[in-house]
Amino acid sequence: MVLKNNLKVVILGLTVILTIISIYLALIYTPSHETMGDIQRIFYFHVSSAWVSYLAFGVTFVAGLIYLKSRDLKWDTIAFSSAEIGIIFCTLGIITGSLWAKPVWDVFWRWEDIKLFITLVLWLVFIAYLALRANAKSRTSKANLSAVFGIIGFICIPLSFGANRIWQQYHPTILASQEGSLQASMAFALIVAVFAFTFLYIYLLLVKVDVERMKETIDEIKQQAGG
Amino acid sequence: MVEFRNKQMINIYLILSLMIIASFRFAFSIIDFSLNRLASPILWISFFFAGMFSLSLTYKREIEQGTGEGLLLAPISLSSIYLGKLLANLLVISCLELFTLLIFFVFFPVDIPDLLTLLTLVFFGTIGIVALGNIISAISSNLAQSEVMLPVLLVPLLLFTVVMSVVSATSKVFAGAHLLDVINEIRFILAFDVVFIAAGYLLINYILED
């Protein structure tokens, strides 16, 4: 327990330090983009939120698989906590992306862009995941059903990549393409931002899992006292 | 198969699809639009919602009437229950869709497309809908408010995978394409069907066992 608390403090410290550095790098240190100007600065946080949401949903999928294998409710708690954090970051990613898109693309949303589409589908799937958990009848059925649903939901994501046949790629592929590649300072700022968000995710996950455990303990005590 | 014994039920399904098609016709009677281009989404949205009502009862009926336990006690694997339900649903929903298609052609004056291709697409698309719908129905029947939960869980998974690809293929058919023109799409939909059936076959154990 002490070790775990120490770990949490270390991760919290890293998160705070990296976030402050990353804000400095993104807003002050990096030069303005040649074509987009200062609007481009939102990109550091947009990419990081999107990355964390994909990571979180991936963790939900893996934890769901491990739960079905081991039947240890600990993994179910991790899966649920990660899904909830993933939705927050997914929402942040969609909002920051829309804010960026309005001045650059002149619209908030492009239905034909594959990345936007997939992110929206993911968001909807995991909203449904939370709705499922809210309506489960018992603790184990909640864990079983949501694990199965999380797995099916995750399988559907690559499938909807293929389903959207008319998709076009408007999304800037900054890291992959040659001509749009980042200046060294921008790449550095992005990497720091991604690390800051990842540590924030890990910290939130640890806290959320603890909160969920406490909730379960309270429920147990309530049942003992009441019955 | 209870649907066919219980005439009341199948009649309600048929009336429901009539209502859905009629409401689409009403919605599009007041604006100017190209019937041939909208035919495919209208058709599939009708299939999807009419089919969902049939799917929602698949497992719920067993629980309500207490036959589910008998089914679980039977000396067959849970996966065979899934496959059995899949075939039964496929039959019921296919009949429903043929009827919907008939009403559709009555209500909407579209150019009659290549029927063989259309029916092939409808059939393979339906397999996908039923395969995934079946397992989601098993999940939702174990939840509170199961009637609402089925569409909530099913729409994000199904609409953006099978339904989306089958709609784009069907609109090609309404634009005059033949079987060989949409063979790639059909292969794709078949791949969905296989993945969904495999997922249902493997995962149903975890849903039904408790």
Coordinates of C-alpha atoms in Angstrom, one line a residue:
Chain A
M1 CA 0.0 0.0 0.0
V2 CA 2.8 2.4 0.9
L3 CA 4.7 1.4 -2.2
K4 CA 1.6 2.0 -4.3
N5 CA 1.0 5.4 -2.7
N6 CA 4.6 6.3 -3.4
L7 CA 4.2 5.2 -7.0
K8 CA 1.1 7.4 -7.3
V9 CA 3.0 10.4 -5.9
V10 CA 5.9 9.9 -8.3
I11 CA 3.5 9.7 -11.3
L12 CA 1.5 12.7 -10.1
G13 CA 4.8 14.6 -9.8
L14 CA 5.9 13.6 -13.3
T15 CA 2.5 14.5 -14.7
V16 CA 2.6 18.0 -13.2
I17 CA 6.1 18.7 -14.3
L18 CA 5.6 17.4 -17.8
T19 CA 2.4 19.3 -18.2
I20 CA 3.9 22.6 -17.2
I21 CA 6.9 22.0 -19.5
S22 CA 4.5 20.9 -22.3
I23 CA 2.4 24.0 -21.9
Y24 CA 5.5 26.2 -22.1
L25 CA 6.8 24.2 -25.2
A26 CA 3.5 24.3 -27.0
L27 CA 2.6 27.9 -26.4
I28 CA 5.9 29.8 -26.2
Y29 CA 8.9 27.7 -27.3
T30 CA 7.7 26.4 -30.7
P31 CA 7.4 28.8 -33.6
S32 CA 4.1 29.6 -35.2
H33 CA 3.1 27.4 -38.1
E34 CA 3.9 28.9 -41.6
T35 CA 0.4 28.5 -43.0
M36 CA -1.9 27.9 -40.0
G37 CA -0.3 30.4 -37.6
D38 CA -1.1 30.1 -33.9
I39 CA -4.1 27.9 -34.5
Q40 CA -1.8 25.0 -35.0
R41 CA -0.7 25.1 -31.4
I42 CA -3.9 23.2 -30.4
F43 CA -2.5 20.3 -32.3
Y44 CA -0.1 19.2 -29.4
F45 CA -3.0 18.7 -27.1
H46 CA -5.3 17.3 -29.7
V47 CA -2.9 14.6 -30.8
S48 CA -2.2 13.7 -27.1
S49 CA -5.9 13.5 -26.2
A50 CA -6.6 11.3 -29.2
W51 CA -3.6 9.0 -28.4
V52 CA -4.7 8.7 -24.7
S53 CA -8.3 7.8 -25.8
Y54 CA -7.1 5.1 -28.1
L55 CA -4.7 3.8 -25.4
A56 CA -7.5 3.8 -22.8
F57 CA -9.9 1.9 -25.1
G58 CA -7.1 -0.6 -25.9
V59 CA -6.6 -1.1 -22.1
T60 CA -10.3 -1.7 -21.7
F61 CA -10.2 -4.4 -24.5
V62 CA -7.2 -6.2 -23.0
A63 CA -8.5 -6.0 -19.4
G64 CA -11.8 -7.4 -20.7
L65 CA -10.0 -10.3 -22.2
I66 CA -8.0 -11.0 -19.1
Y67 CA -11.1 -10.7 -17.0
L68 CA -13.0 -13.3 -19.1
K69 CA -10.0 -15.6 -18.7
S70 CA -9.3 -15.1 -15.0
R71 CA -12.7 -14.1 -13.6
D72 CA -10.9 -11.7 -11.3
L73 CA -13.1 -8.6 -10.8
K74 CA -10.0 -6.5 -10.4
W75 CA -9.6 -6.6 -14.2
D76 CA -13.2 -5.6 -14.7
T77 CA -12.7 -2.5 -12.5
I78 CA -9.6 -1.6 -14.5
A79 CA -11.5 -2.0 -17.8
F80 CA -14.4 0.2 -16.6
S81 CA -12.1 2.9 -15.2
S82 CA -10.1 3.0 -18.4
A83 CA -13.2 3.2 -20.5
E84 CA -14.5 6.2 -18.5
I85 CA -11.2 8.0 -18.8
G86 CA -11.0 7.1 -22.5
I87 CA -14.4 8.8 -23.1
I88 CA -13.2 12.0 -21.4
F89 CA -10.1 12.2 -23.6
C90 CA -12.0 11.2 -26.7
T91 CA -14.4 14.0 -26.1
L92 CA -11.5 16.4 -25.5
G93 CA -9.9 15.2 -28.8
I94 CA -13.1 15.7 -30.7
I95 CA -13.6 19.2 -29.2
T96 CA -10.0 20.4 -29.8
G97 CA -10.1 18.9 -33.3
S98 CA -13.4 20.8 -34.1
L99 CA -12.0 24.0 -32.7
W100 CA -9.0 23.6 -35.0
A101 CA -11.1 22.5 -38.0
K102 CA -13.4 25.6 -38.0
P103 CA -10.7 28.1 -39.0
V104 CA -8.6 25.7 -41.1
W105 CA -11.3 23.6 -42.9
D106 CA -14.1 26.2 -42.5
V107 CA -16.3 23.5 -40.9
F108 CA -16.4 21.9 -37.5
W109 CA -16.7 18.4 -38.8
R110 CA -16.1 16.5 -41.9
W111 CA -18.2 13.3 -42.2
E112 CA -16.0 11.9 -45.0
D113 CA -12.8 12.0 -43.0
I114 CA -12.0 8.5 -41.8
K115 CA -10.2 9.5 -38.6
L116 CA -13.1 11.7 -37.5
F117 CA -15.6 9.0 -38.4
I118 CA -13.7 6.2 -36.5
T119 CA -13.2 8.4 -33.4
L120 CA -17.0 9.2 -33.4
V121 CA -17.8 5.5 -33.7
L122 CA -15.5 4.7 -30.8
W123 CA -17.0 7.4 -28.7
L124 CA -20.5 6.1 -29.4
V125 CA -19.5 2.5 -28.7
F126 CA -18.1 3.3 -25.3
I127 CA -21.0 5.6 -24.4
A128 CA -23.1 2.5 -25.0
Y129 CA -20.6 0.5 -22.8
L130 CA -21.3 2.9 -19.9
A131 CA -25.1 2.6 -20.5
L132 CA -24.8 -1.2 -20.4
R133 CA -22.9 -1.1 -17.1
A134 CA -25.5 1.3 -15.6
N135 CA -28.3 -1.2 -16.4
A136 CA -26.7 -4.4 -15.3
K137 CA -28.5 -6.4 -12.7
S138 CA -25.6 -7.9 -10.6
R139 CA -21.9 -7.4 -10.2
T140 CA -20.8 -10.5 -12.1
S141 CA -23.3 -10.0 -14.9
K142 CA -22.1 -6.4 -15.2
A143 CA -18.5 -7.6 -15.5
N144 CA -19.3 -10.4 -17.9
L145 CA -21.6 -8.5 -20.2
S146 CA -19.5 -5.4 -20.4
A147 CA -16.3 -7.4 -21.1
V148 CA -18.0 -9.1 -24.0
F149 CA -19.4 -5.9 -25.3
G150 CA -16.1 -4.1 -25.0
I151 CA -14.4 -6.9 -27.0
I152 CA -17.0 -6.8 -29.7
G153 CA -16.9 -3.0 -29.8
F154 CA -13.1 -3.1 -30.2
I155 CA -13.4 -5.7 -33.0
C156 CA -15.9 -3.5 -34.8
I157 CA -13.5 -0.6 -35.1
P158 CA -11.1 -2.0 -37.8
L159 CA -14.2 -3.3 -39.5
S160 CA -15.7 0.2 -39.8
F161 CA -12.4 1.4 -41.3
G162 CA -13.2 -0.9 -44.2
A163 CA -17.0 -0.2 -44.2
N164 CA -16.5 3.4 -44.9
R165 CA -15.6 2.9 -48.5
I166 CA -16.1 6.4 -49.6
W167 CA -13.6 7.8 -47.1
Q168 CA -11.1 10.4 -47.9
Q169 CA -8.1 11.4 -46.0
Y170 CA -8.3 15.1 -45.2
H171 CA -6.7 14.6 -41.9
P172 CA -3.1 16.0 -41.8
T173 CA -0.7 13.1 -41.5
I174 CA 2.1 15.1 -40.2
L175 CA 4.2 12.3 -38.8
A176 CA 4.0 10.1 -41.8
S177 CA 4.4 12.4 -44.8
Q178 CA 7.6 14.0 -46.0
E179 CA 6.7 17.5 -47.0
G180 CA 4.4 18.3 -44.0
S181 CA 6.9 17.0 -41.5
L182 CA 7.4 18.9 -38.3
Q183 CA 10.2 21.1 -37.4
A184 CA 12.4 19.5 -34.7
S185 CA 11.1 21.9 -32.0
M186 CA 7.5 21.0 -32.8
A187 CA 8.2 17.3 -32.8
F188 CA 9.9 17.7 -29.4
A189 CA 6.9 19.6 -28.0
L190 CA 4.5 17.0 -29.3
I191 CA 6.5 14.2 -27.7
V192 CA 6.6 15.9 -24.4
A193 CA 2.8 16.6 -24.6
V194 CA 2.1 12.9 -25.4
F195 CA 4.2 11.8 -22.4
A196 CA 2.5 14.3 -20.2
F197 CA -1.0 13.1 -21.2
T198 CA 0.1 9.4 -20.9
F199 CA 1.3 10.0 -17.3
L200 CA -1.9 11.9 -16.6
Y201 CA -3.9 8.9 -17.9
I202 CA -1.9 6.5 -15.7
Y203 CA -2.4 8.6 -12.7
L204 CA -6.2 9.0 -13.3
L205 CA -6.5 5.3 -13.9
L206 CA -4.8 4.5 -10.6
V207 CA -7.0 6.9 -8.7
K208 CA -10.2 5.8 -10.5
V209 CA -9.5 2.1 -9.7
D210 CA -9.0 3.0 -6.0
V211 CA -12.2 5.0 -6.0
E212 CA -14.1 2.1 -7.5
R213 CA -12.6 -0.3 -4.9
M214 CA -13.7 2.0 -2.1
K215 CA -17.2 2.1 -3.6
E216 CA -17.3 -1.7 -3.6
T217 CA -16.1 -1.8 0.0
I218 CA -18.8 0.6 1.0
D219 CA -21.4 -1.5 -0.7
E220 CA -20.2 -4.6 1.1
I221 CA -20.3 -2.8 4.4
K222 CA -23.8 -1.4 3.7
Q223 CA -25.0 -4.9 2.8
Q224 CA -23.5 -6.3 6.1
A225 CA -25.0 -3.6 8.1
G226 CA -28.4 -3.7 6.4
G227 CA -28.8 -7.4 6.2
Chain B
M1 CA -39.9 -20.3 -34.7
V2 CA -42.4 -19.3 -32.1
E3 CA -43.2 -16.4 -34.4
F4 CA -44.8 -18.7 -37.0
R5 CA -46.9 -20.5 -34.5
N6 CA -48.0 -17.3 -32.9
K7 CA -49.8 -15.6 -35.8
Q8 CA -50.3 -12.5 -33.7
M9 CA -46.6 -11.8 -33.5
I10 CA -45.7 -12.2 -37.2
N11 CA -48.7 -10.0 -38.1
I12 CA -47.4 -7.2 -35.8
Y13 CA -44.0 -7.4 -37.4
L14 CA -45.5 -7.1 -40.9
I15 CA -47.6 -4.2 -39.8
L16 CA -44.6 -2.6 -38.3
S17 CA -42.6 -2.7 -41.5
L18 CA -45.6 -1.3 -43.3
M19 CA -45.7 1.6 -40.9
I20 CA -42.0 2.3 -41.2
I21 CA -42.0 2.4 -45.0
A22 CA -45.2 4.5 -45.0
S23 CA -43.6 7.0 -42.6
F24 CA -40.5 7.3 -44.8
R25 CA -42.8 7.9 -47.8
F26 CA -44.6 10.5 -45.8
A27 CA -41.3 12.2 -44.8
F28 CA -40.1 12.3 -48.4
S29 CA -43.4 13.4 -50.0
I30 CA -43.0 17.0 -48.9
I31 CA -39.5 17.5 -50.2
D32 CA -37.9 17.2 -53.6
F33 CA -35.4 14.4 -53.8
S34 CA -34.1 11.7 -56.1
L35 CA -35.9 8.4 -55.2
N36 CA -33.2 6.2 -56.7
R37 CA -30.4 7.7 -54.7
L38 CA -32.3 7.5 -51.4
A39 CA -33.8 4.1 -52.0
S40 CA -30.9 2.2 -50.4
P41 CA -30.6 4.0 -47.0
I42 CA -34.4 4.0 -46.7
L43 CA -34.6 0.3 -47.3
W44 CA -31.8 -0.6 -44.9
I45 CA -33.0 1.6 -42.1
S46 CA -36.4 -0.1 -42.4
F47 CA -34.8 -3.5 -42.3
F48 CA -32.7 -2.5 -39.4
F49 CA -35.5 -1.3 -37.2
A50 CA -38.0 -3.9 -38.2
G51 CA -35.4 -6.6 -37.6
M52 CA -34.5 -5.2 -34.2
F53 CA -37.9 -5.8 -32.8
S54 CA -37.7 -9.4 -33.8
L55 CA -34.2 -9.7 -32.3
S56 CA -35.1 -8.1 -29.0
L57 CA -37.4 -11.0 -28.2
T58 CA -34.9 -13.8 -29.0
Y59 CA -33.5 -14.3 -25.6
K60 CA -35.9 -12.2 -23.5
R61 CA -38.8 -14.6 -24.3
E62 CA -36.8 -17.5 -22.9
I63 CA -36.1 -15.7 -19.7
E64 CA -39.7 -14.4 -19.3
Q65 CA -41.3 -17.8 -20.0
G66 CA -38.8 -19.7 -17.9
T67 CA -37.7 -21.8 -20.9
G68 CA -34.2 -20.5 -20.8
E69 CA -33.2 -22.8 -18.0
G70 CA -34.5 -25.8 -19.8
L71 CA -32.5 -24.7 -22.8
L72 CA -29.3 -24.4 -20.7
L73 CA -29.9 -27.8 -19.1
A74 CA -30.2 -29.5 -22.5
P75 CA -27.1 -31.5 -23.4
I76 CA -26.0 -29.2 -26.1
S77 CA -23.2 -26.6 -26.1
L78 CA -24.1 -23.0 -25.6
S79 CA -22.6 -22.2 -28.9
S80 CA -25.2 -24.4 -30.6
I81 CA -27.9 -22.4 -28.9
Y82 CA -26.4 -19.4 -30.5
L83 CA -26.3 -21.0 -33.9
G84 CA -29.9 -22.2 -33.6
K85 CA -31.1 -18.8 -32.6
L86 CA -29.2 -17.4 -35.5
L87 CA -30.9 -19.6 -38.1
A88 CA -34.3 -19.1 -36.6
N89 CA -33.8 -15.3 -36.6
L90 CA -32.4 -15.4 -40.1
L91 CA -35.6 -17.1 -41.4
V92 CA -38.0 -14.8 -39.6
I93 CA -36.1 -11.6 -40.5
S94 CA -35.6 -12.7 -44.1
C95 CA -39.4 -13.2 -44.5
L96 CA -39.9 -9.8 -42.9
E97 CA -37.5 -8.2 -45.3
L98 CA -39.0 -9.7 -48.4
F99 CA -42.4 -8.3 -47.3
T100 CA -40.8 -4.9 -46.6
L101 CA -39.2 -5.0 -50.0
L102 CA -42.5 -5.6 -51.6
I103 CA -44.2 -2.7 -49.8
F104 CA -41.2 -0.6 -50.6
F105 CA -41.6 -1.1 -54.4
V106 CA -45.3 -0.3 -54.0
F107 CA -44.8 2.9 -52.1
F108 CA -41.7 4.2 -53.9
P109 CA -41.7 4.4 -57.7
V110 CA -38.1 3.5 -58.2
D111 CA -36.5 1.9 -61.3
I112 CA -36.6 -1.8 -60.6
P113 CA -32.9 -2.8 -60.1
D114 CA -31.2 -6.2 -60.8
L115 CA -33.3 -8.3 -58.4
L116 CA -30.8 -11.2 -58.1
T117 CA -28.0 -8.8 -56.9
L118 CA -30.4 -7.0 -54.6
L119 CA -31.5 -10.2 -53.0
T120 CA -28.0 -11.5 -52.6
L121 CA -27.0 -8.3 -50.9
V122 CA -30.1 -8.4 -48.6
F123 CA -29.3 -11.9 -47.7
F124 CA -25.7 -11.5 -46.8
G125 CA -26.4 -8.2 -45.1
T126 CA -29.1 -9.9 -43.0
I127 CA -26.7 -12.6 -41.9
G128 CA -24.4 -9.9 -40.5
I129 CA -27.2 -8.0 -38.8
V130 CA -28.6 -11.3 -37.2
A131 CA -25.2 -12.6 -36.2
L132 CA -24.3 -9.5 -34.3
G133 CA -27.8 -8.7 -33.3
N134 CA -28.2 -12.1 -31.7
I135 CA -25.3 -11.7 -29.3
I136 CA -26.2 -8.2 -28.4
S137 CA -29.8 -9.4 -27.8
A138 CA -28.4 -12.0 -25.4
I139 CA -26.5 -9.2 -23.6
S140 CA -29.5 -6.8 -23.5
S141 CA -31.9 -9.4 -22.3
N142 CA -29.9 -9.7 -19.1
L143 CA -30.1 -6.0 -18.4
A144 CA -32.7 -3.7 -16.9
Q145 CA -34.6 -1.8 -19.5
S146 CA -33.7 -4.3 -22.1
E147 CA -36.0 -2.9 -24.8
V148 CA -34.1 0.4 -24.8
M149 CA -30.7 -1.1 -24.3
L150 CA -30.8 -3.3 -27.5
P151 CA -30.9 -0.3 -29.9
V152 CA -28.4 1.6 -27.7
L153 CA -25.9 -1.2 -27.9
L154 CA -26.6 -2.3 -31.4
V155 CA -26.6 0.9 -33.4
P156 CA -23.0 2.0 -32.9
L157 CA -21.7 -1.5 -33.6
L158 CA -23.9 -2.5 -36.5
L159 CA -24.7 0.8 -38.3
F160 CA -21.1 1.7 -38.9
T161 CA -20.0 -1.8 -40.1
V162 CA -22.4 -4.1 -42.0
V163 CA -25.2 -1.6 -42.6
M164 CA -22.8 1.0 -43.9
S165 CA -21.1 -1.2 -46.4
V166 CA -24.3 -2.9 -47.5
V167 CA -26.0 0.5 -48.0
S168 CA -23.2 1.7 -50.3
A169 CA -23.4 -1.5 -52.3
T170 CA -27.2 -1.4 -52.5
S171 CA -27.1 2.2 -53.8
K172 CA -24.8 1.0 -56.6
V173 CA -27.4 -1.7 -57.4
F174 CA -30.2 1.0 -57.5
A175 CA -27.9 3.0 -59.8
G176 CA -27.9 0.0 -62.2
A177 CA -25.0 -2.2 -61.1
H178 CA -25.1 -6.0 -61.6
L179 CA -23.7 -8.8 -59.5
L180 CA -20.2 -8.7 -60.8
D181 CA -19.9 -4.9 -60.3
V182 CA -20.5 -5.3 -56.5
I183 CA -18.6 -8.5 -56.1
N184 CA -15.9 -6.8 -54.0
E185 CA -18.5 -5.3 -51.6
I186 CA -20.2 -8.7 -51.3
R187 CA -16.8 -10.3 -50.4
F188 CA -16.4 -7.6 -47.8
I189 CA -19.9 -8.2 -46.3
L190 CA -19.2 -11.9 -46.2
A191 CA -16.0 -11.2 -44.2
F192 CA -18.1 -9.2 -41.7
D193 CA -20.6 -12.1 -41.5
V194 CA -17.8 -14.6 -40.7
V195 CA -16.2 -12.3 -38.1
F196 CA -19.5 -11.7 -36.3
I197 CA -20.6 -15.3 -36.3
A198 CA -17.2 -16.3 -35.0
A199 CA -17.3 -13.7 -32.3
G200 CA -20.8 -14.7 -31.3
Y201 CA -19.9 -18.4 -31.3
L202 CA -17.0 -17.8 -29.0
L203 CA -18.4 -15.2 -26.7
I204 CA -21.9 -16.5 -26.1
N205 CA -20.7 -18.8 -23.3
Y206 CA -19.7 -15.9 -21.1
I207 CA -23.2 -14.3 -21.5
L208 CA -25.5 -17.3 -21.0
E209 CA -23.7 -19.2 -18.3
D210 CA -24.8 -17.2 -15.3

